[in-house]
Short mmCIF file of C-alpha atoms in Angstrom, two decimals:
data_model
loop_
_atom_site.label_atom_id
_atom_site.label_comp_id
_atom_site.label_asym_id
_atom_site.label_seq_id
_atom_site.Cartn_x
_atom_site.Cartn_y
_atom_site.Cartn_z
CA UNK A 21 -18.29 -65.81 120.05
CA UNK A 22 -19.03 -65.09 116.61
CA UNK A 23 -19.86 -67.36 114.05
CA UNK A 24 -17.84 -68.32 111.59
CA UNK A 25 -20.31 -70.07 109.31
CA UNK A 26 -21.03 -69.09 105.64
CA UNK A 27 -24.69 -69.05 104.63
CA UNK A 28 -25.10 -69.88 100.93
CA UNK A 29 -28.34 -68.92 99.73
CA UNK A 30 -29.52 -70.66 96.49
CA UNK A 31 -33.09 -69.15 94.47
CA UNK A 32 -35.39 -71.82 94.22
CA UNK A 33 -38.08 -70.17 92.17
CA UNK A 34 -36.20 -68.52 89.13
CA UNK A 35 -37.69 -68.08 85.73
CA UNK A 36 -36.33 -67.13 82.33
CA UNK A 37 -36.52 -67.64 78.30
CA UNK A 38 -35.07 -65.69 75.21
CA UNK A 39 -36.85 -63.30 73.23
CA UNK A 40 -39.44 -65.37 71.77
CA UNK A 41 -38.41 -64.73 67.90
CA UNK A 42 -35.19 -66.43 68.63
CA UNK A 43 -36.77 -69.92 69.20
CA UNK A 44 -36.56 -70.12 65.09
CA UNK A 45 -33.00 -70.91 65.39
CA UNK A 46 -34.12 -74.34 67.94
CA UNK A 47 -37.74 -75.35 66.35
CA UNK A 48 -37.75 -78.35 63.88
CA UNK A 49 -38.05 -77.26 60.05
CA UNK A 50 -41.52 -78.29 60.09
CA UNK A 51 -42.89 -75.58 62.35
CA UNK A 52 -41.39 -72.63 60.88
CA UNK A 53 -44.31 -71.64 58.55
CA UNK A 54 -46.56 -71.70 61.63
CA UNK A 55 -43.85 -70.15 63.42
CA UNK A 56 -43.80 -67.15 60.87
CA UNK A 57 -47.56 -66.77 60.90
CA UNK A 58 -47.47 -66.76 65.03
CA UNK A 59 -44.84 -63.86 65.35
CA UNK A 60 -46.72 -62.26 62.87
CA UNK A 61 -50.21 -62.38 65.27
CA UNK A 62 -48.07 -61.25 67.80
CA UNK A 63 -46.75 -58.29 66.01
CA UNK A 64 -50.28 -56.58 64.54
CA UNK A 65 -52.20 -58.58 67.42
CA UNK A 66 -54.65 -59.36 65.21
CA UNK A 67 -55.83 -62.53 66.92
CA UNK A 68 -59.39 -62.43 68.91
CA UNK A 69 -60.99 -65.65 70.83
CA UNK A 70 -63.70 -66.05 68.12
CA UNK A 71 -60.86 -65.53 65.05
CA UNK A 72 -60.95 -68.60 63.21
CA UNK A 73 -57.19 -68.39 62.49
CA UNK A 74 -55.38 -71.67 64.19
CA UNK A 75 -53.29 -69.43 66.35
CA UNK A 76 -56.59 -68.28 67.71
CA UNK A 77 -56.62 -71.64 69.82
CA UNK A 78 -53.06 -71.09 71.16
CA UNK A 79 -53.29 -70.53 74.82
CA UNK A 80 -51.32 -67.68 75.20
CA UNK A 81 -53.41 -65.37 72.82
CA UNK A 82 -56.51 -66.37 75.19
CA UNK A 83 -55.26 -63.92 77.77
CA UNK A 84 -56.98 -60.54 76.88
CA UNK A 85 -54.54 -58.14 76.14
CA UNK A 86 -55.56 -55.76 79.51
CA UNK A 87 -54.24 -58.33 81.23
CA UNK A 88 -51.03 -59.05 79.06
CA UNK A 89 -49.90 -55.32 79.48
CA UNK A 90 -51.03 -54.92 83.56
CA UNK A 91 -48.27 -58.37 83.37
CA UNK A 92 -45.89 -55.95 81.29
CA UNK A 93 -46.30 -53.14 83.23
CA UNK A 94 -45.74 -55.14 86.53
CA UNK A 95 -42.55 -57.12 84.94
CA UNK A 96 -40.58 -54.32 83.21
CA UNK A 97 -38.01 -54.82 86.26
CA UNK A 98 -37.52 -58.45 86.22
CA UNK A 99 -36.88 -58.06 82.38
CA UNK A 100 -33.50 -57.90 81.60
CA UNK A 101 -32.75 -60.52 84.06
CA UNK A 102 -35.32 -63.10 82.83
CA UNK A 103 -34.33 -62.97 79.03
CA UNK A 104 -30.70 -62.87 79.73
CA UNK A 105 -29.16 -65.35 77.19
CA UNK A 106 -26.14 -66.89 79.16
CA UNK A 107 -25.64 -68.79 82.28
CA UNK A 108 -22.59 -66.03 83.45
CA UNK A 109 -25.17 -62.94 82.85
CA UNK A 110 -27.52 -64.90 84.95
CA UNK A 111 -25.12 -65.31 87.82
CA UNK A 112 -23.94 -62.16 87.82
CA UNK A 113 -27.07 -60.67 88.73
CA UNK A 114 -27.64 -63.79 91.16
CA UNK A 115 -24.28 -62.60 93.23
CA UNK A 116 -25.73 -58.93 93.16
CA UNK A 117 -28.05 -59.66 95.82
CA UNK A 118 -26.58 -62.43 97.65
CA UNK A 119 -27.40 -66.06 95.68
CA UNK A 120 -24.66 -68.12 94.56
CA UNK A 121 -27.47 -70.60 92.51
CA UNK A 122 -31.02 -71.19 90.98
CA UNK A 123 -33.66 -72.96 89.77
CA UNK A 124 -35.00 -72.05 87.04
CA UNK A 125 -38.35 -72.37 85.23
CA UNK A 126 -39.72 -71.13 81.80
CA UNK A 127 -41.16 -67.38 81.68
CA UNK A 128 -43.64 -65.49 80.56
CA UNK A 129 -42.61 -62.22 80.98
CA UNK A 130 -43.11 -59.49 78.15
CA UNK A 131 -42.41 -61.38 74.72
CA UNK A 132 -40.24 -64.53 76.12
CA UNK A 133 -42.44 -66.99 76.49
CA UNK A 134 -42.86 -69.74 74.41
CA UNK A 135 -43.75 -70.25 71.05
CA UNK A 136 -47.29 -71.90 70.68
CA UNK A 137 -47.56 -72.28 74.04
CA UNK A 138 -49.75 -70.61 77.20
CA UNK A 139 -48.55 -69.30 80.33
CA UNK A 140 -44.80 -70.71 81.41
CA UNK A 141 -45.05 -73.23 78.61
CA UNK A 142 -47.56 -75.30 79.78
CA UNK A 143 -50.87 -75.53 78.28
CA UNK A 144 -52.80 -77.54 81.05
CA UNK A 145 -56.03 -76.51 82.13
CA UNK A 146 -57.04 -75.49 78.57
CA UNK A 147 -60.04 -77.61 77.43
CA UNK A 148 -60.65 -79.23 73.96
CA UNK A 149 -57.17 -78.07 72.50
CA UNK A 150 -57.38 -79.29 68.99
CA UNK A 151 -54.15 -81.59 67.68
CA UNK A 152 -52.79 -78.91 65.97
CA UNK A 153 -52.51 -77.08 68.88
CA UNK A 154 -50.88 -79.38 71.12
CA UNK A 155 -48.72 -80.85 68.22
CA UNK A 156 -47.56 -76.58 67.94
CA UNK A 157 -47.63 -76.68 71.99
CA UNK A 158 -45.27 -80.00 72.12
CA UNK A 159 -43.58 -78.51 69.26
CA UNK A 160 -42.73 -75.09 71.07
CA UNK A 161 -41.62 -76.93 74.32
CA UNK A 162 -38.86 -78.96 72.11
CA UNK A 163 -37.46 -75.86 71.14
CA UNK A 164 -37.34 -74.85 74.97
CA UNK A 165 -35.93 -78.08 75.89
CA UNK A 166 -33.26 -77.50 73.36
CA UNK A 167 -32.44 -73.45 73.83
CA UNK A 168 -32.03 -74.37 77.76
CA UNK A 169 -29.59 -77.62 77.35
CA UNK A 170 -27.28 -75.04 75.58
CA UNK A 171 -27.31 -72.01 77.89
CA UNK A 172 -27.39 -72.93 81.79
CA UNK A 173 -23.99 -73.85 83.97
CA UNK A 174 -25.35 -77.58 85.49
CA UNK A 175 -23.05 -76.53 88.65
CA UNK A 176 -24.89 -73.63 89.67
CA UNK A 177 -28.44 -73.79 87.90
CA UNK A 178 -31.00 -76.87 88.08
CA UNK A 179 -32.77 -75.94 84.86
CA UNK A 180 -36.55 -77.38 84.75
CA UNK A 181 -36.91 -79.00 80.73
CA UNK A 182 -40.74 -79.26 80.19
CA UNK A 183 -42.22 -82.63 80.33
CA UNK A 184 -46.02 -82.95 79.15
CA UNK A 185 -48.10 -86.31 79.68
CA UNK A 186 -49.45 -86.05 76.05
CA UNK A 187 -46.76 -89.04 74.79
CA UNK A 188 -45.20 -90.73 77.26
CA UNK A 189 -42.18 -92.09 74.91
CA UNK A 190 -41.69 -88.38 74.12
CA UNK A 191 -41.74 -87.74 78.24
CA UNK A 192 -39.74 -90.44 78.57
CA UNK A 193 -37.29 -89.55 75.90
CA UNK A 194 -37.11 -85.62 77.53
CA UNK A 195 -36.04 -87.16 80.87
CA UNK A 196 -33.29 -88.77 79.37
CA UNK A 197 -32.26 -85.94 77.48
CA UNK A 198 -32.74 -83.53 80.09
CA UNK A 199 -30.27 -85.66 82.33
CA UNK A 200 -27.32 -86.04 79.35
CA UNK A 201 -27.68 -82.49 78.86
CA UNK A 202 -26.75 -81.25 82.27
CA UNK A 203 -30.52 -80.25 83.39
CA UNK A 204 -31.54 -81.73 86.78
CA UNK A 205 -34.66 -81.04 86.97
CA UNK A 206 -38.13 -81.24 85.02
CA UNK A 207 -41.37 -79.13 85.01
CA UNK A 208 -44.79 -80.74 84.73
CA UNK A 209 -48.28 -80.52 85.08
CA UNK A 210 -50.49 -81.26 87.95
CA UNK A 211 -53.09 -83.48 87.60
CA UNK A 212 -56.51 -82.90 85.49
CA UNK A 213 -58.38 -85.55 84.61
CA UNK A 214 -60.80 -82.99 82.61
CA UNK A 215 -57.69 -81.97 80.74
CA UNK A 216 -57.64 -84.57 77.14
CA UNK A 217 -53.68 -84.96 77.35
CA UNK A 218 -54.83 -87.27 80.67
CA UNK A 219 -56.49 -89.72 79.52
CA UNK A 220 -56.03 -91.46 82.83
CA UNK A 221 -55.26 -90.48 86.14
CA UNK A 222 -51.05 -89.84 86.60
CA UNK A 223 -51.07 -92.66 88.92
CA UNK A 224 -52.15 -94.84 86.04
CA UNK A 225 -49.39 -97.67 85.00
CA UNK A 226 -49.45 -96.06 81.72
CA UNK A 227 -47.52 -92.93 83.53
CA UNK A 228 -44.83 -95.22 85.45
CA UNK A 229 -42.62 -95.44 82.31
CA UNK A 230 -42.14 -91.50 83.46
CA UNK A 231 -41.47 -91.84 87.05
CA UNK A 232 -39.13 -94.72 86.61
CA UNK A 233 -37.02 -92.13 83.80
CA UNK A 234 -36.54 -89.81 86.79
CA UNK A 235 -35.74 -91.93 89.67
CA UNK A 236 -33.31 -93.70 86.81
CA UNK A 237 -31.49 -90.26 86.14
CA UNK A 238 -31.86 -88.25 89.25
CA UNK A 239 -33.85 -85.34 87.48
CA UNK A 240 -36.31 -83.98 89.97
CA UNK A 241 -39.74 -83.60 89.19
CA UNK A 242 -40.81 -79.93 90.05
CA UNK A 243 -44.59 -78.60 90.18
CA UNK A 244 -44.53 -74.88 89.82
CA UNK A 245 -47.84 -72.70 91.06
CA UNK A 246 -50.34 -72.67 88.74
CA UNK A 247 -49.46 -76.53 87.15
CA UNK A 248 -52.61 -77.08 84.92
CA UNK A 249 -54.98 -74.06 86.89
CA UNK A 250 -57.82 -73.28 84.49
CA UNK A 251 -55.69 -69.91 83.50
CA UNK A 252 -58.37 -69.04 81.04
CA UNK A 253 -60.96 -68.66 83.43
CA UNK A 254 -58.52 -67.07 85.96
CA UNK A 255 -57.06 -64.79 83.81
CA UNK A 256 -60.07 -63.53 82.85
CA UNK A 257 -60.92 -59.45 83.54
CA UNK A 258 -64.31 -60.31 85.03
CA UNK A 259 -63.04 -63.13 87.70
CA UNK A 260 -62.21 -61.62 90.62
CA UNK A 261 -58.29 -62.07 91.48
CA UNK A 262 -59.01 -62.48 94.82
CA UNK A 263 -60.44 -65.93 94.42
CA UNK A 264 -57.81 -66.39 91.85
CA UNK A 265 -54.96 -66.10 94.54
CA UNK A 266 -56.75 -68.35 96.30
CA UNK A 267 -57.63 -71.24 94.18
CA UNK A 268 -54.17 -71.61 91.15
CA UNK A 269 -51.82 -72.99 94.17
CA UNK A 270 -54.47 -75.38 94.88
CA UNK A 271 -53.59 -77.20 91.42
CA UNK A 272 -50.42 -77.69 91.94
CA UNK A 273 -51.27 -78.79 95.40
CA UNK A 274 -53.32 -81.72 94.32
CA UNK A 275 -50.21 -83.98 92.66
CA UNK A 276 -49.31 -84.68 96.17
CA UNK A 277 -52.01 -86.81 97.37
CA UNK A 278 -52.50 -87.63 93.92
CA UNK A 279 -48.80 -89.60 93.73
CA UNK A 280 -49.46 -90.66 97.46
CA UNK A 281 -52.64 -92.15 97.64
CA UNK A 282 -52.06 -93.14 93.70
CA UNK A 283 -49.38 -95.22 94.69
CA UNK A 284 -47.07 -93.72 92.79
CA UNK A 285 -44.39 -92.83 96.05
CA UNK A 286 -44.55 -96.34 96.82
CA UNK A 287 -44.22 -97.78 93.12
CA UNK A 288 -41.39 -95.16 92.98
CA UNK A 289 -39.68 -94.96 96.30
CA UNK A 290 -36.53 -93.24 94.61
CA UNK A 291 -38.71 -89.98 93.01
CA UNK A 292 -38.15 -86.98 94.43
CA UNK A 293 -40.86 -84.27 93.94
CA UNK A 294 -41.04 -80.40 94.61
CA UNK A 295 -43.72 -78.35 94.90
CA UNK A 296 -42.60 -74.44 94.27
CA UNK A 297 -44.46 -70.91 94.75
CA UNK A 298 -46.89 -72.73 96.42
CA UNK A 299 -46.59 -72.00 100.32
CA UNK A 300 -46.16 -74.52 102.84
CA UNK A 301 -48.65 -74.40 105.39
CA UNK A 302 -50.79 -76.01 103.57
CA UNK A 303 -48.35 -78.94 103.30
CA UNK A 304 -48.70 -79.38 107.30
CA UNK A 305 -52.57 -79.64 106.97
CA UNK A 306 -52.46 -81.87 104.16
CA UNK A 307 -50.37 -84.17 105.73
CA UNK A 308 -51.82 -84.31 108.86
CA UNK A 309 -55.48 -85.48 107.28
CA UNK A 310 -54.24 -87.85 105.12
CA UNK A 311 -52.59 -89.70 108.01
CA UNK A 312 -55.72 -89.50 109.70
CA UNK A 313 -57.15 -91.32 106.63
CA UNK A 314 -54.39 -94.32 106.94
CA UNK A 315 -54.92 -94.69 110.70
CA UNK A 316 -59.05 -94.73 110.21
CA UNK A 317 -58.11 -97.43 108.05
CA UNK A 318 -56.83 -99.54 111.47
CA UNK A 319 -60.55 -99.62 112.06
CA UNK A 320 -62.35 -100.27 109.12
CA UNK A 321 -62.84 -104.26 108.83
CA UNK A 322 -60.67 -104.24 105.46
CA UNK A 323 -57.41 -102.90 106.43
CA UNK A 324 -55.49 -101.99 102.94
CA UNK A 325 -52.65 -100.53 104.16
CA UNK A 326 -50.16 -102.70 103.62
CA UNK A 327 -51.81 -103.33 100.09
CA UNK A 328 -51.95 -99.81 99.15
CA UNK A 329 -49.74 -97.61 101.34
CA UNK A 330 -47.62 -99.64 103.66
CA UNK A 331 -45.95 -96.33 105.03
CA UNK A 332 -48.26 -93.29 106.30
CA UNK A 333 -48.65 -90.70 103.59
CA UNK A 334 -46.18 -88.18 105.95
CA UNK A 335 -43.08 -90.55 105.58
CA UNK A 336 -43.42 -90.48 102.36
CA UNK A 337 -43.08 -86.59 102.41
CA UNK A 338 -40.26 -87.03 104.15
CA UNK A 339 -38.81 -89.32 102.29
CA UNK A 340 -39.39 -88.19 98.71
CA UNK A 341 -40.86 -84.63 98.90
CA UNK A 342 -39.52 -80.87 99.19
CA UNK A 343 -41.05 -77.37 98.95
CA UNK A 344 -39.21 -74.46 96.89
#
């Protein structure tokens, strides 16, 4: 007998952005001098690491620019697809090959990504950012946030606004947004407590305002690969890639155990988090030794479980967790 099930298969690992001059039209008035004098670094790539220009100390120009074109050489395919502007352009090319929906994240590819900002949008992982940077960076990221709100079909897309743990009203305030403007889901950083935007550990109170915005709305919390890697040390030409491959999932891997054993799943029992590009054997392993660290605690003579995890690390994967 055959089958007569349908099989709908839905992208979880999408990325996309407009050509990066078009963000004028969604940045606050403010920004647009800086703005001007970034697409113009960009144009006669004039900027070095030791330039003393302020655009010098944006992320994205850290990446040497034998790196930037083996990335353009590498993405020239992907191109037209990742800039495309509406939601129905988007789909078509979906139903081409066989997907009926995505998820999509921000993008880096050729001259899309966005303004002010490093790799994807995110600028994690970058030491001793001055404030004008991250005020540019945050700055950048609004304009994101905006551009996406306005382009994406909510029925078939779960578009991923950027969230960064440098304000937490601001995060806070992004949730919302993201949730009355059709976007279900939200990107953010892993956790870096060398990083100055932490100034405490995500499992801090002061980061619970956050969590409670998305179990309050619904909007997933997604951590793509790569969520606050040291990029400029991997992207460097003299670090071998090899150990590069190796080590940028293992940031994103750490916000699990950070939210578990940080209390944050059981503070926030209606968060759902996913973890995307990132495998998923290691999930298995991960799993498995942390609930060998809440049954060792059976035997210790202080017993905290019920105090600090009254459900073994694995439920709570089940219960709040998925891999894309």
């Amino acid at each position: 007998m055959v089958s007569s099930q349908r099989v709908l298969m839905v992208s979880s690992d999408c990325h996309g952005g407009i050509p990066v001059e078009q963000y004028k039209d969604y940045l606050e008035d403010e920004y647009l001098d800086a703005f001007t004098e970034y697409l113009a670094a960009k144009q006669f790539n004039r900027i070095t690491r030791d330039d003393e220009n302020m655009l010098a100390r944006t992320p994205f120009f850290f990446y040497p620019d034998e790196v930037r074109e083996e990335w353009r050489v590498q993405l020239d395919e992907r191109q037209s697809f990742s800039v495309a502007a509406s939601a129905d352009e988007r789909l078509r090319a979906l139903e081409t090959e066989g997907y009926v929906a995505e998820v999509v994240f921000p993008d880096a590819a050729k001259d899309n990504e966005i303004p002010f900002s490093g790799l994807f949008g995110g600028f994690g992982g970058f030491a001793g950012l001055d404030a004008r940077t991250v005020e540019l960076a945050l700055a950048g990221q609004r304009a994101y946030n905006r551009r996406l709100a306005e382009s994406v079909d909510p029925a078939r897309q779960v578009a991923c606004a950027i969230v960064s743990y440098a304000d937490i009203d601001a995060a806070v305030a992004t949730v919302h947004a993201a949730a009355d403007g059709g976007l279900r889901g939200v990107m953010l950083d892993g956790p870096d407590p060398s990083f100055p935007l932490q100034s405490e550990p995500i499992f801090a109170p002061r980061y619970d305002p956050l969590w409670s915005a998305l179990e309050d709305t619904g909007v997933v919390a997604h951590f793509h690969i790569g969520a606050s890697a040291p990029m400029q040390m991997f992207m460097s030409p003299d670090f071998p890639s090899e150990i590069a491959n190796i080590e940028i999932p293992m940031w994103g891997h750490r916000a699990l155990w950070w939210l578990i054993w940080g209390g944050v799943f059981e503070r926030h029992p209606r968060l759902k988090c996913v973890f995307t590009e990132q495998g998923t054997s290691w999930i298995a392993q991960a799993l498995r030794y942390m609930d060998w660290q809440w049954d060792g605690m059976a035997a210790s003579r202080h017993d905290r479980r019920n105090s600090l995890l009254p459900l073994r690390p694995s439920d709570y994967w089940k219960r709040q967790c998925f891999s894309g």
